[in-house]
């Protein structure tokens, strides 16, 4: 394993070096939070693909392929569909706003009364996203170094917090580009063909597995619908995704660069499912589907290649974790703390704003590591976050972009009723049930329309 260890160590040291480089570039709030809004198509596409394809998409995607076959691609596939929809229909308008957060967009659209409430919901979502990504370090470092879960979380989390705090979005952008290249080589160009060959090719896979493993809808229509509702729509409104849109150099970059990244996600989805299906042939009785990725990497790949593929998995986790962390810190500082203090943040080159945002990344990073160590049920935490995001914020955000008649009162009511409905229904149906997000979204939509029609529109910015 010495060669594999060397590959991983070089990769981790490189991440820290990129953080140091980014610190020299991030001299203003715009540079620190949105990379100066200067990313061209190539870098924008790579970083956008990197942030949406995290540990859940890589390790979890292979696990779904192990459990359901080719239809296990649907989770990551719906993420790609959401990114495509965002890029084609909304990204140009979002990029033109020149804001830093989703809540600032709601302020522009509705007049500044929905910011704190929406900020709290978005903060909870990004915090849980960062936590669940951080927990995934335990799986990877356990395979690499056989270390304790807590040590693995602290090690991986500290590296991400370090380079994110040093250089902000510039550091994260450069590291994401490296991570995108590593993932492409490690997962698509190495692990995918090797796994298929080791399993005997597609003909052997079909001979050894039940036919439902090759049914595109085998995972179930209700599950696919839920994935669309949560992940496709979640891509349209998440702060972590919007903050990347804000980095685009132009409307065209946001639209076409995002379209390329979304298409890449669709390919990545199918690759993960195929790798998982191959793992099912090779290891039909694994104790857990999520162990499929680590098992096939550890047992089937040659020395050196194994290290690169594990580095690819680590890259997937780090890109999502760092993107969620800076989004969480940006919302905490700009949408919650600044508003509570009555301070309106301004774009500019003030160093104190860079220091303030850097401090919030450090504080949120420490909080994420502590919560990740204490938290056991990752799936439930992430489900709560996505349910709140979609149930509480989807309607007012898309309503603000698509319906001129929507009012501030309608938006506030939609956030409050949708969020409360989701929480109440999760208590009744169970956290992992599908009904809370269904009914919460319906309630949010109904209240938004009714209250908006019953109240007088105020002055607003047409987006």
CSV table of C-alpha atoms in Angstrom, one decimal, residues 11-336:
chain,number,residue,atom,x,y,z
A,11,UNK,CA,-3.0,14.8,-3.2
A,12,UNK,CA,-3.7,16.1,0.3
A,13,UNK,CA,-0.6,18.3,0.4
A,14,UNK,CA,-1.6,19.6,-3.0
A,15,UNK,CA,-5.0,20.7,-1.6
A,16,UNK,CA,-3.3,22.6,1.2
A,17,UNK,CA,-0.9,24.3,-1.3
A,18,UNK,CA,-3.9,25.4,-3.4
A,19,UNK,CA,-5.4,26.9,-0.3
A,20,UNK,CA,-2.2,29.0,0.3
A,21,UNK,CA,-2.2,30.1,-3.4
A,22,UNK,CA,-5.9,31.1,-3.1
A,23,UNK,CA,-5.2,33.2,-0.1
A,24,UNK,CA,-3.0,35.5,-2.2
A,25,UNK,CA,-5.8,36.0,-4.7
A,26,UNK,CA,-8.7,36.6,-2.3
A,27,UNK,CA,-8.2,40.2,-1.4
A,28,UNK,CA,-11.8,41.4,-1.6
A,29,UNK,CA,-15.2,40.1,-0.6
A,30,UNK,CA,-16.0,39.4,-4.3
A,31,UNK,CA,-12.8,37.5,-4.7
A,32,UNK,CA,-13.2,35.5,-1.5
A,33,UNK,CA,-16.9,34.5,-1.9
A,34,UNK,CA,-17.4,34.2,-5.6
A,35,UNK,CA,-13.9,34.2,-7.2
A,36,UNK,CA,-14.3,37.7,-8.5
A,37,UNK,CA,-17.1,36.5,-10.8
A,38,UNK,CA,-14.4,35.8,-13.3
A,39,UNK,CA,-14.6,32.1,-14.1
A,40,UNK,CA,-14.5,31.1,-17.8
A,41,UNK,CA,-16.4,28.1,-19.3
A,42,UNK,CA,-13.8,25.5,-18.7
A,43,UNK,CA,-13.2,26.2,-15.0
A,44,UNK,CA,-16.9,26.9,-14.4
A,45,UNK,CA,-17.9,23.5,-15.8
A,46,UNK,CA,-15.3,21.6,-13.9
A,47,UNK,CA,-16.0,23.2,-10.5
A,48,UNK,CA,-19.8,23.0,-11.0
A,49,UNK,CA,-19.6,19.3,-11.7
A,50,UNK,CA,-17.2,18.8,-8.8
A,51,UNK,CA,-19.5,20.3,-6.2
A,52,UNK,CA,-22.7,18.4,-7.2
A,53,UNK,CA,-20.9,15.1,-7.5
A,54,UNK,CA,-19.9,14.4,-3.9
A,55,UNK,CA,-19.6,11.3,-1.7
A,56,UNK,CA,-23.3,10.5,-2.0
A,57,UNK,CA,-23.0,10.6,-5.8
A,58,UNK,CA,-19.9,8.4,-5.8
A,59,UNK,CA,-20.0,6.0,-2.9
A,60,UNK,CA,-23.8,6.2,-2.6
A,61,UNK,CA,-24.3,5.9,-6.4
A,62,UNK,CA,-22.2,2.8,-6.6
A,63,UNK,CA,-24.1,1.4,-3.6
A,64,UNK,CA,-27.4,2.0,-5.4
A,65,UNK,CA,-26.1,0.2,-8.4
A,66,UNK,CA,-25.1,-2.7,-6.2
A,67,UNK,CA,-28.6,-2.8,-4.7
A,68,UNK,CA,-30.8,-2.0,-7.8
A,69,UNK,CA,-28.6,-2.4,-10.8
A,70,UNK,CA,-28.7,0.1,-13.7
A,71,UNK,CA,-31.8,1.9,-12.2
A,72,UNK,CA,-29.6,2.8,-9.3
A,73,UNK,CA,-28.3,5.7,-11.5
A,74,UNK,CA,-31.5,7.6,-10.9
A,75,UNK,CA,-30.4,9.5,-7.9
A,76,UNK,CA,-27.4,11.1,-9.5
A,77,UNK,CA,-29.2,11.3,-12.8
A,78,UNK,CA,-31.9,13.6,-11.2
A,79,UNK,CA,-29.0,15.7,-9.9
A,80,UNK,CA,-27.8,16.1,-13.4
A,81,UNK,CA,-31.3,17.0,-14.7
A,82,UNK,CA,-31.6,19.6,-12.0
A,83,UNK,CA,-28.3,21.2,-13.0
A,84,UNK,CA,-29.3,21.2,-16.6
A,85,UNK,CA,-32.7,22.9,-15.8
A,86,UNK,CA,-30.9,25.5,-13.7
A,87,UNK,CA,-28.3,26.2,-16.4
A,88,UNK,CA,-30.7,26.4,-19.3
A,89,UNK,CA,-33.6,28.3,-17.8
A,90,UNK,CA,-32.3,30.3,-14.8
A,91,UNK,CA,-28.6,30.6,-14.6
A,92,UNK,CA,-28.2,33.7,-16.8
A,93,UNK,CA,-30.7,35.7,-14.7
A,94,UNK,CA,-29.1,34.5,-11.5
A,95,UNK,CA,-25.6,35.5,-12.7
A,96,UNK,CA,-26.8,39.0,-13.6
A,97,UNK,CA,-28.1,39.7,-10.1
A,98,UNK,CA,-24.5,40.2,-8.7
A,99,UNK,CA,-25.5,39.1,-5.3
A,100,UNK,CA,-23.9,36.5,-2.9
A,101,UNK,CA,-26.8,34.5,-1.5
A,102,UNK,CA,-30.3,33.2,-2.4
A,103,UNK,CA,-31.8,35.3,0.4
A,104,UNK,CA,-30.3,38.5,-1.2
A,105,UNK,CA,-32.2,37.5,-4.4
A,106,UNK,CA,-35.4,37.2,-2.3
A,107,UNK,CA,-34.7,40.6,-0.9
A,108,UNK,CA,-34.4,42.1,-4.4
A,109,UNK,CA,-37.6,40.4,-5.5
A,110,UNK,CA,-39.8,40.9,-2.5
A,111,UNK,CA,-38.4,44.0,-0.8
A,112,UNK,CA,-36.1,42.7,2.0
A,113,UNK,CA,-38.6,41.1,4.4
A,114,UNK,CA,-38.0,37.4,3.7
A,115,UNK,CA,-34.2,37.4,4.2
A,116,UNK,CA,-33.6,36.2,7.7
A,117,UNK,CA,-36.2,33.4,7.7
A,118,UNK,CA,-35.1,32.1,4.3
A,119,UNK,CA,-31.5,32.5,5.5
A,120,UNK,CA,-32.0,30.3,8.5
A,121,UNK,CA,-33.6,27.5,6.4
A,122,UNK,CA,-30.8,27.7,3.8
A,123,UNK,CA,-28.2,27.8,6.6
A,124,UNK,CA,-29.6,24.6,8.1
A,125,UNK,CA,-29.6,22.9,4.7
A,126,UNK,CA,-26.0,23.8,3.9
A,127,UNK,CA,-24.8,22.9,7.4
A,128,UNK,CA,-26.3,19.4,7.2
A,129,UNK,CA,-24.9,19.0,3.6
A,130,UNK,CA,-21.4,19.9,4.9
A,131,UNK,CA,-21.8,17.5,7.9
A,132,UNK,CA,-22.9,14.6,5.8
A,133,UNK,CA,-20.0,15.1,3.4
A,134,UNK,CA,-17.6,15.3,6.3
A,135,UNK,CA,-18.8,12.1,7.8
A,136,UNK,CA,-18.0,10.3,4.5
A,137,UNK,CA,-14.2,10.9,5.2
A,138,UNK,CA,-14.5,8.1,7.8
A,139,UNK,CA,-15.3,5.5,5.1
A,140,UNK,CA,-12.5,6.5,2.8
A,141,UNK,CA,-9.8,6.9,5.5
A,142,UNK,CA,-10.8,3.6,7.0
A,143,UNK,CA,-10.0,1.9,3.8
A,144,UNK,CA,-6.8,3.8,3.4
A,145,UNK,CA,-5.3,3.8,6.8
A,146,UNK,CA,-7.6,1.7,9.0
A,147,UNK,CA,-8.0,4.7,11.4
A,148,UNK,CA,-10.7,5.5,13.9
A,149,UNK,CA,-13.9,7.2,12.7
A,150,UNK,CA,-13.3,10.3,14.8
A,151,UNK,CA,-9.7,10.6,13.6
A,152,UNK,CA,-10.7,10.2,10.0
A,153,UNK,CA,-13.4,13.0,10.3
A,154,UNK,CA,-11.0,15.3,12.0
A,155,UNK,CA,-8.2,14.7,9.5
A,156,UNK,CA,-10.4,15.1,6.4
A,157,UNK,CA,-12.4,18.0,7.9
A,158,UNK,CA,-9.3,19.9,9.0
A,159,UNK,CA,-7.8,19.8,5.5
A,160,UNK,CA,-11.0,21.1,3.9
A,161,UNK,CA,-11.5,23.8,6.6
A,162,UNK,CA,-7.9,24.9,6.2
A,163,UNK,CA,-7.9,25.5,2.4
A,164,UNK,CA,-11.4,26.9,2.4
A,165,UNK,CA,-10.6,29.4,5.2
A,166,UNK,CA,-7.3,30.5,3.6
A,167,UNK,CA,-8.4,31.3,0.1
A,168,UNK,CA,-12.2,31.1,0.1
A,169,UNK,CA,-13.8,30.5,-3.3
A,170,UNK,CA,-10.5,30.9,-5.2
A,171,UNK,CA,-9.0,28.0,-3.2
A,172,UNK,CA,-12.1,25.9,-3.5
A,173,UNK,CA,-12.3,26.6,-7.3
A,174,UNK,CA,-8.7,25.5,-7.9
A,175,UNK,CA,-9.0,22.5,-5.7
A,176,UNK,CA,-12.3,21.6,-7.3
A,177,UNK,CA,-10.7,21.7,-10.8
A,178,UNK,CA,-8.0,19.3,-9.5
A,179,UNK,CA,-10.7,17.1,-8.0
A,180,UNK,CA,-12.7,17.1,-11.2
A,181,UNK,CA,-9.7,15.8,-13.2
A,182,UNK,CA,-8.9,13.2,-10.5
A,183,UNK,CA,-12.5,12.0,-10.4
A,184,UNK,CA,-12.7,11.8,-14.2
A,185,UNK,CA,-9.6,9.7,-14.4
A,186,UNK,CA,-10.1,7.7,-11.3
A,187,UNK,CA,-13.8,6.8,-11.7
A,188,UNK,CA,-14.7,7.1,-15.4
A,189,UNK,CA,-11.4,6.1,-17.1
A,190,UNK,CA,-10.0,3.6,-14.6
A,191,UNK,CA,-12.5,2.1,-12.2
A,192,UNK,CA,-15.4,1.8,-14.7
A,193,UNK,CA,-13.7,-0.3,-17.4
A,194,UNK,CA,-11.7,-2.3,-14.8
A,195,UNK,CA,-14.8,-3.2,-12.9
A,196,UNK,CA,-16.7,-4.3,-16.0
A,197,UNK,CA,-13.7,-6.4,-17.2
A,198,UNK,CA,-13.3,-8.0,-13.8
A,199,UNK,CA,-17.0,-8.9,-13.7
A,200,UNK,CA,-16.6,-10.7,-17.1
A,201,UNK,CA,-18.2,-8.0,-19.3
A,202,UNK,CA,-21.8,-7.1,-19.7
A,203,UNK,CA,-22.8,-10.5,-21.1
A,204,UNK,CA,-21.5,-12.2,-18.0
A,205,UNK,CA,-23.1,-9.6,-15.7
A,206,UNK,CA,-26.5,-10.3,-17.4
A,207,UNK,CA,-26.1,-14.0,-17.1
A,208,UNK,CA,-25.3,-13.9,-13.3
A,209,UNK,CA,-27.8,-11.2,-12.2
A,210,UNK,CA,-31.7,-11.1,-12.2
A,211,UNK,CA,-33.3,-9.3,-15.2
A,212,UNK,CA,-34.5,-6.5,-12.9
A,213,UNK,CA,-30.9,-5.4,-12.5
A,214,UNK,CA,-31.0,-4.2,-16.1
A,215,UNK,CA,-34.5,-2.6,-16.0
A,216,UNK,CA,-34.1,1.2,-16.2
A,217,UNK,CA,-37.2,1.7,-13.9
A,218,UNK,CA,-36.4,-1.2,-11.5
A,219,UNK,CA,-35.8,1.1,-8.5
A,220,UNK,CA,-39.5,2.0,-8.6
A,221,UNK,CA,-41.6,4.9,-10.0
A,222,UNK,CA,-42.3,6.5,-6.6
A,223,UNK,CA,-38.6,6.5,-5.7
A,224,UNK,CA,-37.7,8.2,-9.0
A,225,UNK,CA,-40.4,10.8,-8.5
A,226,UNK,CA,-39.1,11.5,-5.0
A,227,UNK,CA,-35.6,11.9,-6.4
A,228,UNK,CA,-36.8,14.4,-8.9
A,229,UNK,CA,-38.7,16.3,-6.3
A,230,UNK,CA,-35.8,16.5,-3.8
A,231,UNK,CA,-32.7,16.5,-6.0
A,232,UNK,CA,-33.8,18.0,-9.3
A,233,UNK,CA,-35.7,20.9,-7.6
A,234,UNK,CA,-33.0,21.0,-4.8
A,235,UNK,CA,-30.4,21.9,-7.5
A,236,UNK,CA,-32.6,24.8,-8.6
A,237,UNK,CA,-32.5,26.6,-5.2
A,238,UNK,CA,-29.5,25.5,-3.1
A,239,UNK,CA,-27.1,28.2,-1.9
A,240,UNK,CA,-24.1,25.9,-2.6
A,241,UNK,CA,-25.1,25.7,-6.3
A,242,UNK,CA,-26.2,29.3,-6.7
A,243,UNK,CA,-22.9,30.5,-5.2
A,244,UNK,CA,-21.1,28.7,-8.1
A,245,UNK,CA,-23.4,30.4,-10.6
A,246,UNK,CA,-22.3,33.7,-9.2
A,247,UNK,CA,-18.7,32.9,-10.1
A,248,UNK,CA,-19.5,32.8,-13.8
A,249,UNK,CA,-17.8,35.4,-16.0
A,250,UNK,CA,-20.9,36.0,-18.2
A,251,UNK,CA,-24.4,34.8,-18.8
A,252,UNK,CA,-23.2,32.6,-21.6
A,253,UNK,CA,-20.6,31.0,-19.3
A,254,UNK,CA,-23.3,30.2,-16.7
A,255,UNK,CA,-25.7,28.7,-19.3
A,256,UNK,CA,-23.3,26.7,-21.5
A,257,UNK,CA,-20.8,25.8,-18.8
A,258,UNK,CA,-23.6,24.5,-16.5
A,259,UNK,CA,-25.1,22.5,-19.4
A,260,UNK,CA,-21.7,20.8,-19.9
A,261,UNK,CA,-21.5,20.0,-16.2
A,262,UNK,CA,-25.1,18.7,-16.1
A,263,UNK,CA,-24.4,16.4,-19.0
A,264,UNK,CA,-21.2,15.2,-17.3
A,265,UNK,CA,-23.4,14.3,-14.2
A,266,UNK,CA,-25.6,12.1,-16.4
A,267,UNK,CA,-22.6,10.2,-17.6
A,268,UNK,CA,-21.3,9.9,-14.0
A,269,UNK,CA,-24.7,8.6,-12.9
A,270,UNK,CA,-24.6,5.7,-15.3
A,271,UNK,CA,-21.0,4.9,-14.6
A,272,UNK,CA,-21.7,4.6,-10.8
A,273,UNK,CA,-24.6,2.3,-11.4
A,274,UNK,CA,-22.5,0.1,-13.8
A,275,UNK,CA,-19.7,-0.1,-11.3
A,276,UNK,CA,-22.1,-1.1,-8.6
A,277,UNK,CA,-23.7,-3.8,-10.8
A,278,UNK,CA,-20.3,-5.2,-11.5
A,279,UNK,CA,-19.6,-5.3,-7.8
A,280,UNK,CA,-22.8,-7.3,-7.3
A,281,UNK,CA,-21.4,-9.9,-9.6
A,282,UNK,CA,-18.0,-10.0,-7.9
A,283,UNK,CA,-19.3,-9.8,-4.3
A,284,UNK,CA,-22.9,-10.9,-4.2
A,285,UNK,CA,-23.2,-11.0,-0.4
A,286,UNK,CA,-21.7,-7.8,1.0
A,287,UNK,CA,-23.1,-6.8,4.4
A,288,UNK,CA,-23.9,-3.3,3.1
A,289,UNK,CA,-24.5,-1.9,-0.3
A,290,UNK,CA,-22.4,1.2,0.6
A,291,UNK,CA,-19.4,-1.1,1.1
A,292,UNK,CA,-19.4,-2.0,-2.6
A,293,UNK,CA,-17.2,1.0,-3.7
A,294,UNK,CA,-14.5,0.4,-1.1
A,295,UNK,CA,-14.5,-3.3,-1.6
A,296,UNK,CA,-14.1,-3.3,-5.3
A,297,UNK,CA,-11.4,-0.7,-5.1
A,298,UNK,CA,-9.5,-2.4,-2.4
A,299,UNK,CA,-9.6,-5.9,-3.9
A,300,UNK,CA,-9.7,-5.5,-7.7
A,301,UNK,CA,-7.4,-2.6,-8.6
A,302,UNK,CA,-3.6,-2.7,-9.0
A,303,UNK,CA,-1.2,-0.8,-6.8
A,304,UNK,CA,-1.1,2.9,-7.7
A,305,UNK,CA,-4.4,2.8,-9.6
A,306,UNK,CA,-6.1,1.9,-6.3
A,307,UNK,CA,-4.5,5.0,-4.7
A,308,UNK,CA,-5.7,7.2,-7.5
A,309,UNK,CA,-9.3,5.9,-7.4
A,310,UNK,CA,-9.4,6.4,-3.6
A,311,UNK,CA,-8.1,9.9,-4.2
A,312,UNK,CA,-11.0,10.3,-6.6
A,313,UNK,CA,-13.4,9.3,-3.9
A,314,UNK,CA,-11.7,11.6,-1.5
A,315,UNK,CA,-11.9,14.4,-4.2
A,316,UNK,CA,-15.7,13.8,-4.6
A,317,UNK,CA,-16.3,14.2,-0.8
A,318,UNK,CA,-13.9,17.2,-0.5
A,319,UNK,CA,-15.5,19.2,-3.3
A,320,UNK,CA,-19.0,18.9,-1.9
A,321,UNK,CA,-17.8,19.5,1.6
A,322,UNK,CA,-15.9,22.6,0.8
A,323,UNK,CA,-18.7,24.0,-1.4
A,324,UNK,CA,-21.3,23.4,1.3
A,325,UNK,CA,-19.0,24.9,4.0
A,326,UNK,CA,-18.4,28.2,2.2
A,327,UNK,CA,-22.1,28.4,1.4
A,328,UNK,CA,-23.0,27.8,5.0
A,329,UNK,CA,-20.5,30.4,6.2
A,330,UNK,CA,-21.7,32.9,3.6
A,331,UNK,CA,-25.3,32.5,4.6
A,332,UNK,CA,-24.5,32.7,8.3
A,333,UNK,CA,-22.5,35.9,7.9
A,334,UNK,CA,-24.3,37.8,5.2
A,335,UNK,CA,-28.0,36.6,5.7
A,336,UNK,CA,-28.2,36.1,9.4
